[in-house]
Short mmCIF file of C-alpha atoms in Angstrom, two decimals:
data_model
loop_
_atom_site.label_atom_id
_atom_site.label_comp_id
_atom_site.label_asym_id
_atom_site.label_seq_id
_atom_site.Cartn_x
_atom_site.Cartn_y
_atom_site.Cartn_z
CA MET A 1 39.06 124.11 -125.83
CA SER A 2 37.07 127.09 -126.99
CA LEU A 3 39.60 128.10 -129.59
CA PRO A 4 38.26 128.30 -133.15
CA ALA A 5 39.59 125.28 -135.05
CA TYR A 6 40.94 127.37 -137.88
CA LEU A 7 42.96 129.79 -135.76
CA PRO A 8 46.08 127.54 -135.75
CA VAL A 9 45.71 127.22 -139.52
CA LEU A 10 45.65 130.99 -139.77
CA PHE A 11 48.81 131.14 -137.63
CA LEU A 12 50.45 128.66 -139.99
CA VAL A 13 49.46 130.73 -143.03
CA ILE A 14 50.96 133.84 -141.48
CA LEU A 15 54.11 132.09 -140.31
CA SER A 16 54.88 130.35 -143.61
CA THR A 17 54.09 133.46 -145.67
CA LEU A 18 56.33 135.55 -143.44
CA PHE A 19 59.07 132.95 -143.76
CA ALA A 20 58.85 132.93 -147.55
CA ALA A 21 58.60 136.69 -147.92
CA GLY A 22 61.32 137.22 -145.33
CA SER A 23 63.79 134.91 -147.00
CA MET A 24 63.13 136.56 -150.35
CA PHE A 25 63.73 139.96 -148.76
CA VAL A 26 66.97 138.80 -147.14
CA ALA A 27 68.09 137.22 -150.41
CA SER A 28 67.39 140.45 -152.30
CA LYS A 29 69.67 142.30 -149.85
CA LEU A 30 72.46 139.72 -149.94
CA SER A 31 72.54 138.85 -153.63
CA PRO A 32 74.24 140.85 -156.37
CA ALA A 33 72.07 142.61 -158.95
CA LYS A 34 73.91 143.10 -162.22
CA TRP A 35 71.18 142.78 -164.79
CA THR A 36 72.15 142.91 -168.41
CA ALA A 37 69.94 142.95 -171.50
CA ALA A 38 70.88 139.40 -172.44
CA LYS A 39 70.39 138.11 -168.93
CA VAL A 40 66.78 139.20 -168.63
CA GLU A 41 65.69 137.74 -171.96
CA PRO A 42 63.18 134.90 -171.54
CA TYR A 43 64.81 131.51 -171.99
CA GLU A 44 64.77 130.25 -175.57
CA CYS A 45 67.87 128.05 -175.88
CA GLY A 46 69.96 131.07 -176.78
CA ILE A 47 68.01 132.32 -179.82
CA GLU A 48 65.81 135.42 -179.94
CA PRO A 49 62.32 134.79 -178.52
CA GLN A 50 59.96 134.34 -181.44
CA GLU A 51 56.50 135.17 -180.16
CA GLY A 52 54.82 136.13 -176.96
CA GLY A 53 56.96 138.32 -174.82
CA VAL A 54 54.09 139.05 -172.45
CA PRO A 55 52.56 136.73 -169.87
CA GLY A 56 49.99 134.57 -171.58
CA GLY A 57 51.21 135.58 -175.01
CA GLU A 58 51.82 131.99 -176.06
CA ARG A 59 49.36 129.54 -177.52
CA PHE A 60 48.54 126.11 -176.17
CA PRO A 61 46.17 123.35 -177.28
CA VAL A 62 42.46 123.80 -176.54
CA LYS A 63 42.51 120.22 -175.30
CA PHE A 64 43.62 121.45 -171.90
CA TYR A 65 40.50 123.60 -171.64
CA LEU A 66 38.30 120.57 -172.31
CA LEU A 67 40.17 118.68 -169.63
CA ALA A 68 39.56 121.46 -167.14
CA MET A 69 35.81 121.29 -167.86
CA LEU A 70 35.80 117.53 -167.30
CA PHE A 71 37.76 118.01 -164.11
CA ILE A 72 35.08 120.31 -162.69
CA ILE A 73 32.35 117.73 -163.33
CA PHE A 74 34.20 114.88 -161.66
CA ASP A 75 35.62 116.92 -158.84
CA ILE A 76 32.14 118.13 -157.89
CA GLU A 77 31.03 114.53 -157.99
CA THR A 78 33.78 113.73 -155.49
CA VAL A 79 32.62 116.56 -153.26
CA PHE A 80 29.07 115.19 -153.33
CA LEU A 81 30.29 111.74 -152.34
CA TYR A 82 31.88 112.93 -149.09
CA PRO A 83 28.75 113.98 -147.13
CA TRP A 84 27.10 110.71 -148.08
CA ALA A 85 30.22 108.77 -147.09
CA VAL A 86 30.14 110.24 -143.59
CA ALA A 87 26.37 109.82 -143.10
CA TYR A 88 25.69 106.60 -145.02
CA ASP A 89 25.17 104.71 -141.78
CA GLU A 90 22.00 106.64 -141.04
CA LEU A 91 20.82 106.65 -144.65
CA LYS A 92 21.06 102.85 -144.87
CA VAL A 93 19.91 101.08 -148.03
CA PHE A 94 17.92 104.10 -149.22
CA GLY A 95 21.06 106.25 -149.29
CA LEU A 96 23.02 103.51 -150.97
CA ILE A 97 20.54 103.17 -153.82
CA GLU A 98 20.29 106.95 -154.19
CA MET A 99 24.05 107.14 -154.50
CA LEU A 100 24.15 104.25 -156.95
CA VAL A 101 21.71 106.15 -159.15
CA PHE A 102 23.78 109.32 -158.85
CA VAL A 103 26.98 107.52 -159.77
CA ALA A 104 25.23 105.67 -162.60
CA ILE A 105 24.23 108.99 -164.18
CA LEU A 106 27.81 110.20 -163.95
CA VAL A 107 29.16 106.93 -165.29
CA ALA A 108 26.87 107.39 -168.29
CA ALA A 109 28.46 110.80 -168.87
CA TYR A 110 31.89 109.30 -168.33
CA VAL A 111 31.26 106.56 -170.92
CA TYR A 112 29.98 109.20 -173.34
CA VAL A 113 33.09 111.31 -172.89
CA TRP A 114 35.29 108.25 -173.30
CA ARG A 115 33.49 107.12 -176.47
CA LYS A 116 33.66 110.64 -177.88
CA GLY A 117 37.44 110.44 -177.56
CA ALA A 118 37.77 113.37 -175.17
CA LEU A 119 40.08 111.33 -172.97
CA GLU A 120 42.38 110.34 -175.84
CA TRP A 121 45.59 112.30 -175.75
CA ALA A 122 47.63 110.93 -178.64
CA GLU A 123 45.87 111.55 -181.94
CA MET B 1 54.66 135.81 -117.74
CA SER B 2 51.61 134.17 -116.15
CA GLY B 3 49.77 137.47 -116.53
CA LEU B 4 50.54 137.40 -120.24
CA ILE B 5 49.30 133.83 -120.55
CA ASP B 6 46.10 134.68 -118.73
CA ALA B 7 45.56 137.71 -120.92
CA ILE B 8 45.86 135.87 -124.25
CA GLY B 9 44.57 132.58 -122.99
CA PRO B 10 46.54 129.34 -122.71
CA ALA B 11 44.77 127.89 -125.74
CA VAL B 12 46.22 130.56 -128.00
CA ILE B 13 49.69 130.07 -126.53
CA ILE B 14 49.44 126.32 -127.09
CA ALA B 15 48.29 126.88 -130.66
CA LEU B 16 51.17 129.28 -131.34
CA VAL B 17 53.75 126.91 -129.90
CA LYS B 18 52.32 123.99 -131.86
CA VAL B 19 52.39 125.96 -135.11
CA LEU B 20 55.95 127.11 -134.49
CA VAL B 21 57.17 123.62 -133.55
CA THR B 22 55.48 122.03 -136.56
CA PHE B 23 56.90 124.63 -138.90
CA VAL B 24 60.46 124.30 -137.68
CA MET B 25 60.09 120.52 -137.63
CA LEU B 26 58.97 120.50 -141.25
CA LEU B 27 61.94 122.63 -142.27
CA GLY B 28 64.25 120.25 -140.43
CA ILE B 29 62.60 117.23 -142.00
CA THR B 30 63.03 118.78 -145.43
CA LEU B 31 66.75 119.23 -144.84
CA LEU B 32 66.98 115.59 -143.79
CA VAL B 33 64.83 114.29 -146.66
CA VAL B 34 66.85 116.12 -149.32
CA TRP B 35 70.05 114.78 -147.79
CA ALA B 36 68.62 111.26 -147.46
CA GLU B 37 67.41 111.30 -151.05
CA ARG B 38 70.81 112.29 -152.37
CA LYS B 39 72.56 109.69 -150.22
CA ILE B 40 70.14 106.88 -151.08
CA ILE B 41 70.19 107.60 -154.80
CA ALA B 42 73.97 107.86 -154.69
CA ASP B 43 74.08 104.49 -152.99
CA MET B 44 71.75 102.96 -155.57
CA GLN B 45 73.97 104.30 -158.34
CA SER B 46 77.24 103.24 -156.66
CA ARG B 47 78.31 106.77 -155.86
CA VAL B 48 79.28 108.36 -152.57
CA GLY B 49 76.87 111.29 -152.51
CA PRO B 50 77.29 114.44 -150.39
CA ASN B 51 80.01 113.90 -147.78
CA ARG B 52 81.70 117.25 -147.24
CA TRP B 53 79.54 119.33 -144.88
CA GLY B 54 78.96 117.86 -141.46
CA PRO B 55 79.04 114.19 -140.50
CA PHE B 56 77.99 112.03 -143.49
CA GLY B 57 77.31 115.22 -145.39
CA LEU B 58 74.28 115.95 -143.21
CA LEU B 59 74.65 119.71 -143.50
CA GLN B 60 74.89 119.68 -147.30
CA THR B 61 71.28 120.83 -147.77
CA LEU B 62 71.78 123.67 -145.30
CA ALA B 63 74.91 124.75 -147.15
CA ASP B 64 73.04 124.65 -150.45
CA GLY B 65 70.17 126.65 -148.97
CA ILE B 66 72.49 129.32 -147.61
CA LYS B 67 74.29 129.51 -150.94
CA LEU B 68 70.99 130.17 -152.72
CA PHE B 69 70.53 133.32 -150.61
CA PHE B 70 73.58 134.81 -152.30
CA LYS B 71 72.57 133.96 -155.85
CA GLU B 72 71.53 136.73 -158.17
CA ASP B 73 67.77 136.92 -158.34
CA PHE B 74 66.91 138.31 -161.75
CA ARG B 75 63.57 138.21 -163.46
CA PRO B 76 62.98 137.93 -167.20
CA ARG B 77 62.13 141.15 -168.99
CA THR B 78 58.76 139.74 -170.03
CA ALA B 79 57.66 138.59 -166.57
CA ASP B 80 54.67 139.95 -164.74
CA ARG B 81 56.44 141.39 -161.72
CA TRP B 82 54.11 140.68 -158.80
CA THR B 83 52.66 137.41 -160.00
CA TYR B 84 56.18 136.22 -160.64
CA ALA B 85 57.15 137.10 -157.08
CA ILE B 86 54.04 135.59 -155.47
CA ALA B 87 54.07 132.25 -157.31
CA PRO B 88 56.81 130.55 -155.22
CA ILE B 89 55.01 131.56 -152.02
CA ALA B 90 51.73 130.27 -153.44
CA THR B 91 53.38 126.90 -154.03
CA MET B 92 55.12 126.61 -150.69
CA VAL B 93 52.44 127.81 -148.26
CA PRO B 94 49.72 125.22 -149.13
CA ALA B 95 52.28 122.44 -148.75
CA PHE B 96 52.92 123.57 -145.17
CA LEU B 97 49.20 124.04 -144.56
CA ALA B 98 48.37 120.49 -145.60
CA PHE B 99 50.45 119.19 -142.72
CA ALA B 100 48.15 120.96 -140.25
CA VAL B 101 45.72 118.02 -140.14
CA VAL B 102 48.34 115.30 -139.70
CA PRO B 103 48.38 113.89 -136.15
CA PHE B 104 51.93 112.88 -135.37
CA GLY B 105 51.73 111.78 -131.76
CA ASN B 106 49.41 110.67 -128.97
CA GLU B 107 47.79 113.10 -126.57
CA VAL B 108 50.04 114.28 -123.75
CA THR B 109 49.31 116.47 -120.74
CA ILE B 110 51.65 119.38 -120.08
CA ALA B 111 50.96 121.57 -117.03
CA GLY B 112 47.36 120.38 -116.87
CA HIS B 113 46.58 121.10 -120.51
CA PRO B 114 45.85 118.11 -122.77
CA ILE B 115 47.83 118.60 -125.95
CA ASN B 116 47.44 116.69 -129.19
CA PHE B 117 50.34 116.48 -131.58
CA ILE B 118 48.32 118.00 -134.37
CA VAL B 119 48.16 121.63 -135.44
CA SER B 120 44.40 121.62 -135.74
CA ASP B 121 41.93 118.74 -135.59
CA LEU B 122 39.50 119.95 -138.24
CA ASN B 123 36.26 118.00 -138.55
CA ILE B 124 36.74 118.03 -142.32
CA GLY B 125 40.39 116.94 -142.19
CA ILE B 126 40.42 114.87 -145.39
CA LEU B 127 38.63 117.55 -147.42
CA TYR B 128 41.04 120.16 -146.06
CA PHE B 129 44.01 118.02 -147.08
CA LEU B 130 42.59 117.66 -150.61
CA ALA B 131 41.85 121.38 -150.79
CA MET B 132 45.41 122.33 -149.86
CA GLY B 133 46.68 119.93 -152.51
CA SER B 134 44.52 121.73 -155.07
CA LEU B 135 45.75 125.16 -153.99
CA GLY B 136 49.29 124.09 -154.83
CA VAL B 137 48.29 124.05 -158.50
CA TYR B 138 47.87 127.84 -158.42
CA GLY B 139 51.52 128.40 -157.64
CA ILE B 140 52.61 126.30 -160.60
CA VAL B 141 50.16 127.87 -163.05
CA LEU B 142 50.99 131.40 -161.91
CA ALA B 143 54.72 130.69 -162.11
CA GLY B 144 54.43 129.40 -165.67
CA TRP B 145 52.12 132.16 -166.81
CA ALA B 146 53.96 135.03 -165.12
CA SER B 147 57.33 134.11 -166.58
CA GLY B 148 56.18 135.27 -170.02
CA SER B 149 58.21 132.58 -171.68
CA LYS B 150 57.44 129.50 -173.78
CA TYR B 151 58.73 126.57 -171.78
CA PRO B 152 57.38 127.66 -168.41
CA LEU B 153 53.92 128.21 -169.87
CA LEU B 154 53.87 124.81 -171.55
CA GLY B 155 55.19 123.20 -168.40
CA ALA B 156 52.63 124.94 -166.24
CA ILE B 157 49.67 124.04 -168.48
CA ARG B 158 50.81 120.46 -168.64
CA SER B 159 51.36 120.13 -164.95
CA SER B 160 48.05 121.74 -164.07
CA ALA B 161 46.34 119.23 -166.39
CA GLN B 162 48.24 116.43 -164.68
CA LEU B 163 47.49 117.67 -161.18
CA ILE B 164 43.76 118.15 -161.72
CA SER B 165 43.49 114.76 -163.43
CA TYR B 166 45.07 112.92 -160.53
CA GLU B 167 43.30 115.06 -157.98
CA ILE B 168 40.02 113.39 -158.91
CA ALA B 169 41.49 109.95 -158.34
CA LEU B 170 43.07 111.15 -155.09
CA GLY B 171 39.75 112.52 -153.87
CA LEU B 172 37.82 109.41 -154.86
CA SER B 173 40.38 107.09 -153.26
CA LEU B 174 39.74 108.62 -149.83
CA VAL B 175 35.93 108.30 -149.92
CA PRO B 176 36.06 104.62 -148.82
CA ILE B 177 38.12 105.68 -145.79
CA ALA B 178 35.41 108.15 -144.86
CA LEU B 179 32.88 105.34 -145.36
CA VAL B 180 34.51 102.91 -142.96
CA ALA B 181 35.62 105.53 -140.43
CA HIS B 182 32.32 107.53 -140.44
CA SER B 183 34.40 110.66 -140.08
CA LEU B 184 36.64 113.05 -141.98
CA SER B 185 38.70 114.01 -138.95
CA THR B 186 42.19 112.55 -139.06
CA LEU B 187 42.24 112.06 -135.28
CA ASP B 188 39.07 109.96 -135.49
CA ILE B 189 40.53 107.93 -138.35
CA VAL B 190 43.70 107.17 -136.40
CA GLY B 191 41.56 106.35 -133.37
CA ALA B 192 39.47 103.93 -135.42
CA GLN B 193 42.63 102.03 -136.36
CA ALA B 194 43.81 101.59 -132.77
CA GLY B 195 44.38 98.14 -131.32
CA THR B 196 44.52 94.86 -133.15
CA ILE B 197 42.12 92.89 -135.32
CA ARG B 198 39.61 91.05 -133.15
CA ASN B 199 36.45 89.08 -133.74
CA VAL B 200 37.66 87.18 -136.75
CA THR B 201 34.87 84.58 -136.83
CA PHE B 202 35.37 83.55 -140.42
CA PHE B 203 37.45 80.45 -139.58
CA ASP B 204 35.40 79.29 -136.57
CA GLY B 205 34.70 75.58 -136.62
CA ILE B 206 37.52 74.69 -138.99
CA PRO B 207 40.00 72.66 -136.90
CA VAL B 208 43.45 73.94 -137.80
CA LEU B 209 42.59 77.32 -139.27
CA GLU B 210 40.72 78.20 -136.08
CA GLN B 211 44.03 78.06 -134.22
CA VAL B 212 45.91 79.85 -136.99
CA ALA B 213 43.32 82.65 -136.97
CA ASN B 214 44.51 83.54 -133.49
CA ILE B 215 47.39 85.30 -135.17
CA PHE B 216 44.94 88.08 -136.05
CA ARG B 217 45.01 89.11 -132.42
CA TYR B 218 48.53 90.39 -133.04
CA VAL B 219 47.83 92.12 -136.36
CA PRO B 220 47.18 95.86 -135.98
CA ASN B 221 43.72 96.98 -137.04
CA TRP B 222 44.88 99.17 -139.91
CA TYR B 223 42.78 100.15 -142.88
CA ILE B 224 45.41 98.85 -145.28
CA TRP B 225 44.09 95.29 -144.85
CA SER B 226 40.56 96.02 -145.99
CA GLN B 227 41.24 99.13 -148.08
CA TRP B 228 44.35 98.19 -150.04
CA PRO B 229 42.78 99.02 -153.43
CA ALA B 230 42.02 102.52 -152.11
CA PHE B 231 45.58 102.70 -150.83
CA ALA B 232 47.03 101.69 -154.20
CA ILE B 233 45.04 104.42 -155.95
CA PHE B 234 45.92 106.93 -153.24
CA LEU B 235 49.62 106.17 -153.54
CA VAL B 236 49.76 106.47 -157.34
CA ALA B 237 47.67 109.64 -157.38
CA GLY B 238 49.63 111.01 -154.44
CA ILE B 239 52.96 110.54 -156.17
CA ALA B 240 51.50 112.25 -159.24
CA GLU B 241 50.31 115.13 -157.04
CA THR B 242 53.81 115.73 -155.70
CA ASN B 243 55.29 115.93 -159.23
CA ARG B 244 57.79 113.29 -158.27
CA PRO B 245 59.24 110.68 -160.62
CA PRO B 246 57.84 108.81 -162.48
CA PHE B 247 55.23 111.59 -162.70
CA ASP B 248 57.67 114.52 -162.87
CA LEU B 249 56.29 115.74 -166.20
CA PRO B 250 56.08 119.35 -164.97
CA GLU B 251 59.84 119.57 -164.74
CA ALA B 252 60.72 117.27 -167.61
CA GLU B 253 64.26 118.52 -168.13
CA THR B 254 64.78 116.89 -171.48
CA GLU B 255 61.75 118.40 -173.18
CA LEU B 256 60.69 121.42 -171.14
CA VAL B 257 63.94 122.50 -169.45
CA GLN B 258 62.51 122.43 -165.92
CA GLY B 259 59.00 123.35 -167.01
CA PHE B 260 57.26 125.95 -164.87
CA SER B 261 60.41 126.90 -162.94
CA THR B 262 62.68 127.55 -165.94
CA GLU B 263 62.86 131.28 -165.25
CA TYR B 264 63.30 130.93 -161.52
CA GLY B 265 66.60 130.96 -159.70
CA GLY B 266 68.09 131.68 -156.32
CA ILE B 267 65.83 131.69 -153.31
CA ARG B 268 62.63 131.65 -155.38
CA PHE B 269 63.63 128.34 -156.88
CA ALA B 270 64.43 127.11 -153.38
CA MET B 271 60.81 127.87 -152.43
CA PHE B 272 59.48 125.58 -155.18
CA TYR B 273 61.94 122.93 -154.11
CA LEU B 274 60.96 123.27 -150.47
CA GLY B 275 57.28 123.05 -151.39
CA GLU B 276 57.86 119.85 -153.36
CA TYR B 277 59.68 118.13 -150.52
CA ILE B 278 57.15 119.22 -147.92
CA HIS B 279 54.51 117.79 -150.23
CA VAL B 280 56.34 114.47 -150.32
CA VAL B 281 56.42 114.41 -146.53
CA VAL B 282 52.73 115.34 -146.35
CA ILE B 283 51.62 112.61 -148.76
CA SER B 284 53.73 110.06 -146.87
CA ALA B 285 52.33 111.24 -143.55
CA MET B 286 48.77 111.08 -144.91
CA ALA B 287 49.32 107.55 -146.21
CA VAL B 288 50.53 106.57 -142.75
CA THR B 289 47.65 108.36 -141.03
CA LEU B 290 44.85 107.00 -143.19
CA PHE B 291 46.03 103.48 -143.96
CA PHE B 292 48.76 102.51 -141.49
CA GLY B 293 47.35 103.53 -138.14
CA GLY B 294 49.15 106.87 -137.82
CA TRP B 295 51.19 107.03 -134.66
CA SER B 296 49.88 103.75 -133.24
CA GLY B 297 52.45 101.08 -132.51
CA PRO B 298 53.84 99.13 -129.58
CA GLY B 299 54.62 101.48 -126.69
CA PHE B 300 56.75 100.91 -123.62
CA ASP B 301 56.80 102.32 -120.13
CA PHE B 302 60.06 104.11 -120.78
CA LEU B 303 59.18 107.60 -122.08
CA PRO B 304 55.59 106.72 -123.05
CA TRP B 305 55.01 109.93 -125.01
CA LEU B 306 58.00 109.26 -127.27
CA TRP B 307 56.90 105.99 -128.85
CA PRO B 308 53.91 107.33 -130.84
CA LEU B 309 56.18 110.03 -132.27
CA PHE B 310 58.80 107.43 -133.08
CA TRP B 311 56.32 105.12 -134.84
CA PHE B 312 54.80 107.94 -136.83
CA PHE B 313 58.12 109.23 -138.11
CA PHE B 314 59.44 105.73 -138.69
CA LYS B 315 56.47 104.82 -140.91
CA THR B 316 56.63 108.15 -142.69
CA ALA B 317 60.34 107.68 -143.33
CA LEU B 318 59.59 104.32 -144.96
CA PHE B 319 57.23 106.06 -147.38
CA VAL B 320 59.75 108.79 -148.12
CA TYR B 321 62.22 106.01 -148.88
CA LEU B 322 59.67 104.54 -151.28
CA PHE B 323 59.44 107.90 -153.07
CA VAL B 324 63.23 107.99 -153.46
CA TRP B 325 63.34 104.38 -154.54
CA LEU B 326 60.77 105.04 -157.27
CA ARG B 327 62.81 108.00 -158.49
CA ALA B 328 65.90 105.83 -158.75
CA THR B 329 64.04 103.02 -160.51
CA LEU B 330 61.36 104.23 -162.88
CA PRO B 331 61.64 106.28 -166.06
CA ARG B 332 59.30 109.21 -166.61
CA LEU B 333 55.89 108.45 -168.11
CA ARG B 334 54.97 109.65 -171.56
CA TYR B 335 52.29 112.34 -171.38
CA ASP B 336 49.50 110.41 -173.09
CA ARG B 337 50.23 107.39 -170.89
CA LEU B 338 49.95 109.62 -167.88
CA MET B 339 46.53 110.85 -168.94
CA TRP B 340 45.45 107.34 -169.84
CA LEU B 341 46.38 106.04 -166.40
CA GLY B 342 44.68 108.88 -164.56
CA TRP B 343 41.43 109.14 -166.50
CA LYS B 344 40.84 105.66 -167.83
CA ARG B 345 42.15 103.46 -165.06
CA LEU B 346 42.39 105.20 -161.69
CA ILE B 347 39.06 107.07 -161.82
CA PRO B 348 36.86 104.07 -162.78
CA ALA B 349 38.75 101.85 -160.35
CA ALA B 350 38.28 104.34 -157.53
CA LEU B 351 34.56 104.77 -158.28
CA LEU B 352 34.09 101.02 -158.40
CA TRP B 353 35.86 100.55 -155.10
CA ILE B 354 33.69 103.19 -153.43
CA MET B 355 30.57 101.36 -154.55
CA VAL B 356 31.92 97.99 -153.43
CA THR B 357 32.87 99.36 -150.01
CA ALA B 358 29.47 101.01 -149.66
CA VAL B 359 27.48 97.92 -150.61
CA VAL B 360 29.49 95.64 -148.37
CA ASN B 361 29.33 97.95 -145.35
CA THR B 362 25.74 99.15 -145.49
CA GLU B 363 23.45 97.63 -142.89
CA GLY B 364 20.52 95.72 -144.30
CA VAL B 365 22.23 94.47 -147.43
CA SER B 366 21.88 90.71 -147.48
CA ARG B 367 24.80 88.32 -147.47
CA ASN B 368 23.90 87.06 -150.94
CA VAL B 369 24.13 90.57 -152.39
CA ARG B 370 27.55 91.02 -150.81
CA LEU B 371 28.80 87.72 -152.16
CA GLY B 372 27.37 88.67 -155.56
CA VAL B 373 29.27 91.97 -155.46
CA PHE B 374 32.52 90.20 -154.69
CA ALA B 375 31.93 87.64 -157.44
CA ALA B 376 31.12 90.38 -159.97
CA LEU B 377 34.22 92.31 -158.90
CA PHE B 378 36.38 89.25 -159.29
CA LEU B 379 35.00 88.54 -162.76
CA LEU B 380 35.48 92.17 -163.78
CA VAL B 381 39.09 92.23 -162.62
CA LEU B 382 39.65 88.94 -164.41
CA ALA B 383 38.15 90.33 -167.61
CA VAL B 384 40.25 93.52 -167.44
CA VAL B 385 43.40 91.56 -166.75
CA LEU B 386 42.78 89.09 -169.54
CA ARG B 387 41.88 91.84 -171.98
CA GLY B 388 44.63 94.19 -170.88
CA ASP B 389 47.74 92.08 -170.71
CA PRO B 390 48.72 90.74 -174.14
CA ARG B 391 50.82 87.98 -172.63
CA LEU B 392 47.88 86.68 -170.62
CA LYS B 393 45.68 87.01 -173.63
CA GLU B 394 48.13 85.03 -175.68
CA ALA B 395 48.22 82.42 -172.99
CA VAL B 396 44.45 82.03 -173.17
CA THR B 397 44.16 82.13 -176.97
CA PRO B 398 47.61 81.34 -178.36
CA GLN B 399 46.71 81.67 -182.03
CA ARG B 400 45.84 85.37 -181.69
CA ARG B 401 48.82 87.64 -181.96
CA ARG B 402 49.19 91.18 -180.76
CA THR B 403 48.57 93.52 -183.66
CA GLN B 404 50.46 96.67 -184.44
CA GLY B 405 47.32 98.79 -184.22
CA ARG B 406 46.63 97.61 -180.74
CA LEU B 407 50.09 98.59 -179.60
CA SER B 408 49.97 102.04 -181.13
CA ARG B 409 46.61 102.77 -179.53
CA GLY B 410 48.29 102.09 -176.23
CA ALA B 411 45.53 99.82 -175.02
CA ALA B 412 47.80 97.22 -173.53
#
């Protein structure tokens, strides 16, 4: 089959996007639209919204940012493991030891992060 | 008609038909899964469950879906209009896409064209599956951010932190599969699990066990036998990735009032819901594909193409049942416990298992080294278990009591 492997995936993207957009369009034609001032207030258990009022106007703990940084490190590590995992047969013991060294370096970083308390959530 | 086929090429026609069939099939499966979940949970809670629309209430989901088309679709004053509209699509589409690499039947030949029951056999199937799982995070973050409201934002930030934490464990848990299968293509992985376990020489020369070992000739050659630690990590991380109980922190009703989807209603909410259920099906299907031999199973002469399909959907249905069962059984995790499990247990365990699999499977590593690895692993597990479980610890050293500080640190 000379078909590019990603063409069916592209078809699936188009089909599912069309389905989603289409059903939203149909729903917008079928549904009533009686907006009132109270109805379009952001949800706040019935009281007036206190702060924000624009997307991203709220605050959240910086802890999540730290977590995102850690995620990048370990996710890239995962990505590096995959090529080795497929080709480790040809790399033999040399590849194994190389990968052990690579993982050992990351484990050192992981232990550091753990000891620093970056993985602790409850204070 | 044949002129049209020649003009576009049969390959394109086959691809289009496959995509269409898979898409409609997934929608149908979602209807069934939602119905099955409500029925099963009702049964577990001694209720009747949906029983009005269609036989056994089978059409209930369809009725609910149609109803949602007629619901008013308003948007909060503070929302960012286009991002708000795109977010449900951005959640739903990757869930569908992830199914593209799941092979759900054996190869058949229709009109001289060999056809695999898979949308596209990508040579990086596992990576593609992980990538689509990651893309789903965008929909949730955009939904929470674009609503311009407190609870959705908090829910979205939380759930993105949860998803990226468990994504690492999910990614690491599949590396050993790539190691033993030498491939990332899901078709190759299913192919590698075909047949039954042979060449079990471990018991040779031992009188009775030698005969008993013959039973291995009837055991399918699935990766679950050798890779069950990877499977355990995959399952836990996979459930966390689908935002299903007990990891449904993103929609924690009691604290975040539905989290990222607070401000969504009508058909947009249905899109999030659809995405979640497709994701459940995809994780179940991937578990079956990677660890339980995919569509392989006993086939018969009667309708030979049907049996692989049957076995695939049967195994997948068992996993979907497990998802529902967990929802009916387990309470939601506390957030710090969730992070603790993901970062401090699953990630080191997955890394360790990769290294063990690699050392044991690499050519040229001596038998003594392999035995040493197993012994070290056993001792490590023993140490973790003895240190981790207070009851076991008490059993070993009865005079030491659990202290309050230890409990509050959550180290148990």
